[in-house]
Amino acid sequence: MLNLKSRSRHSIISPVKDITIAIDGFAGCGKSTTARMVADRLNYLYIDSGAMYRAVSLYFLRHQVPFEEDNNEIKEALDNIYIDFQDVPGRKQPVITLNGREVESEIRMPEISGIVSQVSVHADVRRELVLQQQRLGEASRVVMDGRDIGTVVFPNAELKVFMTASIEVRAMRRKAELDRQGVDASLSEIMQNLAQRDLIDTTRAIAPLRQASDAILIDTSNISIEQQVDKIYFLARERMED
């Protein structure tokens, strides 16, 4: 059974109310970096829900679990997966571990990016991870990003943001990220991967990527990460002080 360590930060004295911040959007639009920086600024817990699906995808790949269609092996594999977020000295936010081992770098590899959307469409996978995300959110002041956070995981979140950007901009950002990690991938390959992920994410039957009716749309094509963070931070403060 997937299990996450809950972290409570309610011991921090604050003159404003605690809120839940849900950030959804397309791959490569900057939502994870922005969400992490917003969480740091607010002293909230940051949870990258996409990293959780990537961790499951890594496990499936390494243990040769077939994920092309629903099967009992997926259910059995989920019982043997333990995902956690653990503190690391010198880092403001916890890192993801899979069965006790840190997998931050491994889950960002192109081979995982190529299958995560296929893994995440399965009802059993989504059901288990959604439950864990909700439990974590109940125990912490949280900023969580993903593709169904504002619509499924936290439909009553006080602040919902939906981020987008052109596929060209997203591909260039992803390539720069991979280059920094020493991963060789062509721009055309990255664009193709993003386009395929967009199609799967927006058309899947279970919890498709879509903007919640009360989410604020932010197009990041022509604004910096700092500007994205500022915008969401001040939106959050408005709701915290409301």
mmCIF file of C-alpha atoms in Angstrom:
data_model
loop_
_atom_site.group_PDB
_atom_site.id
_atom_site.type_symbol
_atom_site.label_atom_id
_atom_site.label_comp_id
_atom_site.label_asym_id
_atom_site.label_seq_id
_atom_site.Cartn_x
_atom_site.Cartn_y
_atom_site.Cartn_z
ATOM 1 C CA MET A 1 0.000 0.000 0.000
ATOM 2 C CA LEU A 2 1.352 3.403 -0.887
ATOM 3 C CA ASN A 3 2.045 5.418 2.193
ATOM 4 C CA LEU A 4 3.269 8.948 2.718
ATOM 5 C CA LYS A 5 4.734 10.493 5.809
ATOM 6 C CA SER A 6 2.491 13.349 6.902
ATOM 7 C CA ARG A 7 4.178 16.576 7.891
ATOM 8 C CA SER A 8 2.319 19.132 9.956
ATOM 9 C CA ARG A 9 3.382 22.740 10.046
ATOM 10 C CA HIS A 10 0.492 24.028 12.107
ATOM 11 C CA SER A 11 2.899 24.643 14.978
ATOM 12 C CA ILE A 12 4.086 27.747 13.151
ATOM 13 C CA ILE A 13 2.293 30.773 14.594
ATOM 14 C CA SER A 14 0.708 32.785 11.810
ATOM 15 C CA PRO A 15 -1.636 35.785 11.861
ATOM 16 C CA VAL A 16 -3.355 34.540 8.734
ATOM 17 C CA LYS A 17 -5.458 31.488 8.007
ATOM 18 C CA ASP A 18 -4.059 28.354 6.420
ATOM 19 C CA ILE A 19 -5.114 27.576 2.865
ATOM 20 C CA THR A 20 -4.608 24.858 0.306
ATOM 21 C CA ILE A 21 -3.039 25.911 -2.992
ATOM 22 C CA ALA A 22 -3.715 23.733 -6.049
ATOM 23 C CA ILE A 23 -1.672 24.357 -9.182
ATOM 24 C CA ASP A 24 -2.506 22.453 -12.374
ATOM 25 C CA GLY A 25 -1.172 22.768 -15.873
ATOM 26 C CA PHE A 26 0.596 21.294 -18.863
ATOM 27 C CA ALA A 27 4.001 19.634 -18.682
ATOM 28 C CA GLY A 28 6.909 22.046 -18.990
ATOM 29 C CA CYS A 29 5.003 25.247 -18.181
ATOM 30 C CA GLY A 30 6.972 25.848 -14.995
ATOM 31 C CA LYS A 31 4.358 24.786 -12.462
ATOM 32 C CA SER A 32 6.626 22.553 -10.367
ATOM 33 C CA THR A 33 9.381 25.139 -10.017
ATOM 34 C CA THR A 34 6.832 27.851 -9.311
ATOM 35 C CA ALA A 35 4.913 25.741 -6.793
ATOM 36 C CA ARG A 36 8.115 24.862 -4.958
ATOM 37 C CA MET A 37 9.195 28.509 -4.732
ATOM 38 C CA VAL A 38 5.730 29.624 -3.595
ATOM 39 C CA ALA A 39 5.788 26.950 -0.882
ATOM 40 C CA ASP A 40 9.227 28.094 0.275
ATOM 41 C CA ARG A 41 8.069 31.692 0.432
ATOM 42 C CA LEU A 42 4.963 30.817 2.444
ATOM 43 C CA ASN A 43 6.727 28.166 4.545
ATOM 44 C CA TYR A 44 4.236 25.611 3.243
ATOM 45 C CA LEU A 45 4.848 21.980 2.341
ATOM 46 C CA TYR A 46 5.384 21.439 -1.389
ATOM 47 C CA ILE A 47 4.161 18.203 -2.967
ATOM 48 C CA ASP A 48 4.897 17.389 -6.594
ATOM 49 C CA SER A 49 2.049 14.999 -7.410
ATOM 50 C CA GLY A 50 3.590 14.315 -10.812
ATOM 51 C CA ALA A 51 6.694 12.990 -9.079
ATOM 52 C CA MET A 52 4.510 10.413 -7.366
ATOM 53 C CA TYR A 53 3.194 9.148 -10.707
ATOM 54 C CA ARG A 54 6.743 9.163 -12.050
ATOM 55 C CA ALA A 55 7.870 7.074 -9.080
ATOM 56 C CA VAL A 56 5.170 4.511 -9.804
ATOM 57 C CA SER A 57 6.208 4.555 -13.471
ATOM 58 C CA LEU A 58 9.835 3.951 -12.461
ATOM 59 C CA TYR A 59 8.811 0.985 -10.349
ATOM 60 C CA PHE A 60 6.690 -0.461 -13.169
ATOM 61 C CA LEU A 61 9.550 -0.059 -15.638
ATOM 62 C CA ARG A 62 12.233 -1.529 -13.397
ATOM 63 C CA HIS A 63 10.053 -4.476 -12.350
ATOM 64 C CA GLN A 64 8.625 -5.071 -15.836
ATOM 65 C CA VAL A 65 5.033 -4.510 -14.749
ATOM 66 C CA PRO A 66 2.843 -4.324 -17.886
ATOM 67 C CA PHE A 67 0.922 -1.059 -17.922
ATOM 68 C CA GLU A 68 -0.459 -0.868 -21.455
ATOM 69 C CA GLU A 69 -3.873 -1.951 -20.177
ATOM 70 C CA ASP A 70 -5.542 -2.749 -16.856
ATOM 71 C CA ASN A 71 -4.398 -5.991 -15.274
ATOM 72 C CA ASN A 72 -3.955 -7.653 -11.891
ATOM 73 C CA GLU A 73 -0.189 -7.131 -11.966
ATOM 74 C CA ILE A 74 -0.747 -3.379 -11.582
ATOM 75 C CA LYS A 75 -2.840 -3.927 -8.449
ATOM 76 C CA GLU A 76 -0.260 -6.335 -7.014
ATOM 77 C CA ALA A 77 2.592 -3.936 -7.775
ATOM 78 C CA LEU A 78 0.864 -1.061 -5.976
ATOM 79 C CA ASP A 79 0.838 -3.133 -2.788
ATOM 80 C CA ASN A 80 4.648 -3.288 -2.977
ATOM 81 C CA ILE A 81 5.308 0.402 -3.597
ATOM 82 C CA TYR A 82 6.137 2.772 -0.764
ATOM 83 C CA ILE A 83 6.387 6.453 -1.686
ATOM 84 C CA ASP A 84 7.538 9.000 0.834
ATOM 85 C CA PHE A 85 8.793 12.586 1.032
ATOM 86 C CA GLN A 86 11.809 12.915 3.290
ATOM 87 C CA ASP A 87 13.763 15.871 4.575
ATOM 88 C CA VAL A 88 17.344 16.257 3.390
ATOM 89 C CA PRO A 89 19.827 18.497 5.233
ATOM 90 C CA GLY A 90 20.401 21.739 3.351
ATOM 91 C CA ARG A 91 17.201 21.482 1.306
ATOM 92 C CA LYS A 92 14.087 23.484 2.114
ATOM 93 C CA GLN A 93 11.643 20.959 0.718
ATOM 94 C CA PRO A 94 11.521 17.154 1.108
ATOM 95 C CA VAL A 95 12.639 14.826 -1.674
ATOM 96 C CA ILE A 96 10.734 11.852 -2.995
ATOM 97 C CA THR A 97 11.792 8.325 -2.168
ATOM 98 C CA LEU A 98 10.637 5.033 -3.630
ATOM 99 C CA ASN A 99 10.767 2.154 -1.164
ATOM 100 C CA GLY A 100 13.233 4.075 0.954
ATOM 101 C CA ARG A 101 15.558 5.173 -1.853
ATOM 102 C CA GLU A 102 15.771 8.712 -3.232
ATOM 103 C CA VAL A 103 14.729 8.779 -6.902
ATOM 104 C CA GLU A 104 14.570 12.508 -7.698
ATOM 105 C CA SER A 105 16.963 12.223 -10.664
ATOM 106 C CA GLU A 106 15.775 8.860 -11.977
ATOM 107 C CA ILE A 107 12.150 9.881 -12.294
ATOM 108 C CA ARG A 108 13.129 12.836 -14.524
ATOM 109 C CA MET A 109 14.754 10.682 -17.201
ATOM 110 C CA PRO A 110 13.209 10.751 -20.717
ATOM 111 C CA GLU A 111 12.289 7.058 -20.493
ATOM 112 C CA ILE A 112 10.024 7.856 -17.535
ATOM 113 C CA SER A 113 8.621 10.972 -19.210
ATOM 114 C CA GLY A 114 7.667 8.757 -22.132
ATOM 115 C CA ILE A 115 5.505 6.383 -20.082
ATOM 116 C CA VAL A 116 4.174 8.348 -17.117
ATOM 117 C CA SER A 117 0.996 9.430 -18.915
ATOM 118 C CA GLN A 118 0.276 5.801 -19.827
ATOM 119 C CA VAL A 119 0.759 4.706 -16.233
ATOM 120 C CA SER A 120 -1.302 7.543 -14.774
ATOM 121 C CA VAL A 121 -4.448 6.697 -16.760
ATOM 122 C CA HIS A 122 -5.095 3.561 -14.726
ATOM 123 C CA ALA A 123 -7.911 3.903 -12.218
ATOM 124 C CA ASP A 124 -6.132 1.877 -9.523
ATOM 125 C CA VAL A 125 -3.015 4.040 -9.731
ATOM 126 C CA ARG A 126 -4.933 7.309 -9.624
ATOM 127 C CA ARG A 127 -7.270 6.169 -6.870
ATOM 128 C CA GLU A 128 -4.392 5.214 -4.577
ATOM 129 C CA LEU A 129 -2.341 8.328 -5.210
ATOM 130 C CA VAL A 130 -5.328 10.673 -4.878
ATOM 131 C CA LEU A 131 -6.117 9.218 -1.453
ATOM 132 C CA GLN A 132 -2.536 9.719 -0.315
ATOM 133 C CA GLN A 133 -2.447 13.269 -1.662
ATOM 134 C CA GLN A 134 -5.664 14.130 0.159
ATOM 135 C CA ARG A 135 -4.375 12.688 3.436
ATOM 136 C CA LEU A 136 -1.185 14.674 3.105
ATOM 137 C CA GLY A 137 -3.118 17.845 2.390
ATOM 138 C CA GLU A 138 -5.288 17.351 5.453
ATOM 139 C CA ALA A 139 -2.209 17.133 7.681
ATOM 140 C CA SER A 140 -0.260 20.067 6.255
ATOM 141 C CA ARG A 141 -0.418 23.537 4.835
ATOM 142 C CA VAL A 142 0.295 22.530 1.289
ATOM 143 C CA VAL A 143 1.090 23.718 -2.210
ATOM 144 C CA MET A 144 0.495 20.839 -4.597
ATOM 145 C CA ASP A 145 0.903 20.805 -8.344
ATOM 146 C CA GLY A 146 -0.264 18.319 -10.937
ATOM 147 C CA ARG A 147 -2.992 17.792 -13.481
ATOM 148 C CA ASP A 148 -6.097 17.099 -11.400
ATOM 149 C CA ILE A 149 -5.340 18.837 -8.112
ATOM 150 C CA GLY A 150 -7.973 21.561 -8.375
ATOM 151 C CA THR A 151 -10.570 19.335 -10.011
ATOM 152 C CA VAL A 152 -10.204 16.008 -8.173
ATOM 153 C CA VAL A 153 -7.715 16.024 -5.307
ATOM 154 C CA PHE A 154 -8.644 19.363 -3.691
ATOM 155 C CA PRO A 155 -11.846 20.592 -5.344
ATOM 156 C CA ASN A 156 -12.412 22.953 -2.393
ATOM 157 C CA ALA A 157 -8.924 24.475 -2.394
ATOM 158 C CA GLU A 158 -8.955 28.158 -1.485
ATOM 159 C CA LEU A 159 -6.613 29.000 -4.365
ATOM 160 C CA LYS A 160 -6.591 27.201 -7.685
ATOM 161 C CA VAL A 161 -4.234 28.116 -10.516
ATOM 162 C CA PHE A 162 -4.075 26.685 -14.024
ATOM 163 C CA MET A 163 -0.791 27.257 -15.853
ATOM 164 C CA THR A 164 -0.113 26.971 -19.571
ATOM 165 C CA ALA A 165 2.498 27.996 -22.169
ATOM 166 C CA SER A 166 3.150 27.390 -25.863
ATOM 167 C CA ILE A 167 4.574 23.976 -26.687
ATOM 168 C CA GLU A 168 7.661 25.605 -28.230
ATOM 169 C CA VAL A 169 8.459 27.446 -25.016
ATOM 170 C CA ARG A 170 7.782 24.380 -22.914
ATOM 171 C CA ALA A 171 10.072 22.241 -25.066
ATOM 172 C CA MET A 172 12.924 24.733 -24.835
ATOM 173 C CA ARG A 173 12.561 24.897 -21.064
ATOM 174 C CA ARG A 174 12.535 21.122 -20.747
ATOM 175 C CA LYS A 175 15.611 20.819 -22.985
ATOM 176 C CA ALA A 176 17.490 23.353 -20.842
ATOM 177 C CA GLU A 177 16.548 21.349 -17.760
ATOM 178 C CA LEU A 178 17.757 18.085 -19.310
ATOM 179 C CA ASP A 179 20.952 19.738 -20.535
ATOM 180 C CA ARG A 180 21.724 20.809 -16.971
ATOM 181 C CA GLN A 181 21.255 17.205 -15.889
ATOM 182 C CA GLY A 182 23.564 15.982 -18.638
ATOM 183 C CA VAL A 183 20.732 14.215 -20.489
ATOM 184 C CA ASP A 184 21.009 14.318 -24.280
ATOM 185 C CA ALA A 185 17.627 14.847 -25.966
ATOM 186 C CA SER A 186 16.754 16.713 -29.158
ATOM 187 C CA LEU A 187 14.260 19.579 -29.191
ATOM 188 C CA SER A 188 12.075 17.744 -31.709
ATOM 189 C CA GLU A 189 12.040 14.638 -29.528
ATOM 190 C CA ILE A 190 11.013 16.695 -26.511
ATOM 191 C CA MET A 191 8.254 18.480 -28.443
ATOM 192 C CA GLN A 192 6.916 15.164 -29.675
ATOM 193 C CA ASN A 193 6.904 13.800 -26.145
ATOM 194 C CA LEU A 194 5.109 16.893 -24.811
ATOM 195 C CA ALA A 195 2.490 16.773 -27.558
ATOM 196 C CA GLN A 196 1.807 13.111 -26.834
ATOM 197 C CA ARG A 197 1.540 13.774 -23.112
ATOM 198 C CA ASP A 198 -0.833 16.688 -23.716
ATOM 199 C CA LEU A 199 -3.076 14.460 -25.810
ATOM 200 C CA ILE A 200 -3.150 11.662 -23.260
ATOM 201 C CA ASP A 201 -3.582 13.988 -20.286
ATOM 202 C CA THR A 202 -6.466 15.969 -21.789
ATOM 203 C CA THR A 203 -8.380 13.058 -23.318
ATOM 204 C CA ARG A 204 -8.081 10.308 -20.715
ATOM 205 C CA ALA A 205 -11.362 9.074 -19.271
ATOM 206 C CA ILE A 206 -10.229 9.329 -15.657
ATOM 207 C CA ALA A 207 -9.460 12.795 -14.203
ATOM 208 C CA PRO A 208 -8.382 14.488 -17.455
ATOM 209 C CA LEU A 209 -6.302 17.654 -17.376
ATOM 210 C CA ARG A 210 -8.656 20.620 -17.461
ATOM 211 C CA GLN A 211 -8.970 24.025 -15.893
ATOM 212 C CA ALA A 212 -11.279 24.139 -12.886
ATOM 213 C CA SER A 213 -14.087 26.652 -13.308
ATOM 214 C CA ASP A 214 -12.773 28.737 -10.411
ATOM 215 C CA ALA A 215 -9.068 28.447 -11.280
ATOM 216 C CA ILE A 216 -7.016 31.475 -12.296
ATOM 217 C CA LEU A 217 -5.341 31.050 -15.683
ATOM 218 C CA ILE A 218 -1.681 32.057 -15.979
ATOM 219 C CA ASP A 219 0.089 31.868 -19.346
ATOM 220 C CA THR A 220 3.809 31.593 -18.610
ATOM 221 C CA SER A 221 5.057 31.822 -22.205
ATOM 222 C CA ASN A 222 6.419 35.339 -21.785
ATOM 223 C CA ILE A 223 6.917 35.796 -18.062
ATOM 224 C CA SER A 224 9.751 34.746 -15.798
ATOM 225 C CA ILE A 225 9.636 32.227 -12.974
ATOM 226 C CA GLU A 226 9.989 35.107 -10.519
ATOM 227 C CA GLN A 227 6.948 36.830 -12.010
ATOM 228 C CA GLN A 228 4.951 33.599 -11.810
ATOM 229 C CA VAL A 229 5.915 33.151 -8.179
ATOM 230 C CA ASP A 230 5.058 36.749 -7.298
ATOM 231 C CA LYS A 231 1.638 36.498 -8.907
ATOM 232 C CA ILE A 232 0.654 33.297 -7.116
ATOM 233 C CA TYR A 233 2.201 34.417 -3.827
ATOM 234 C CA PHE A 234 0.146 37.615 -3.743
ATOM 235 C CA LEU A 235 -3.009 35.720 -4.762
ATOM 236 C CA ALA A 236 -2.344 33.368 -1.863
ATOM 237 C CA ARG A 237 -1.788 36.190 0.600
ATOM 238 C CA GLU A 238 -5.101 37.764 -0.415
ATOM 239 C CA ARG A 239 -6.919 34.569 0.427
ATOM 240 C CA MET A 240 -4.965 33.980 3.626
ATOM 241 C CA GLU A 241 -5.889 37.434 4.861
ATOM 242 C CA ASP A 242 -9.478 37.372 3.622
#
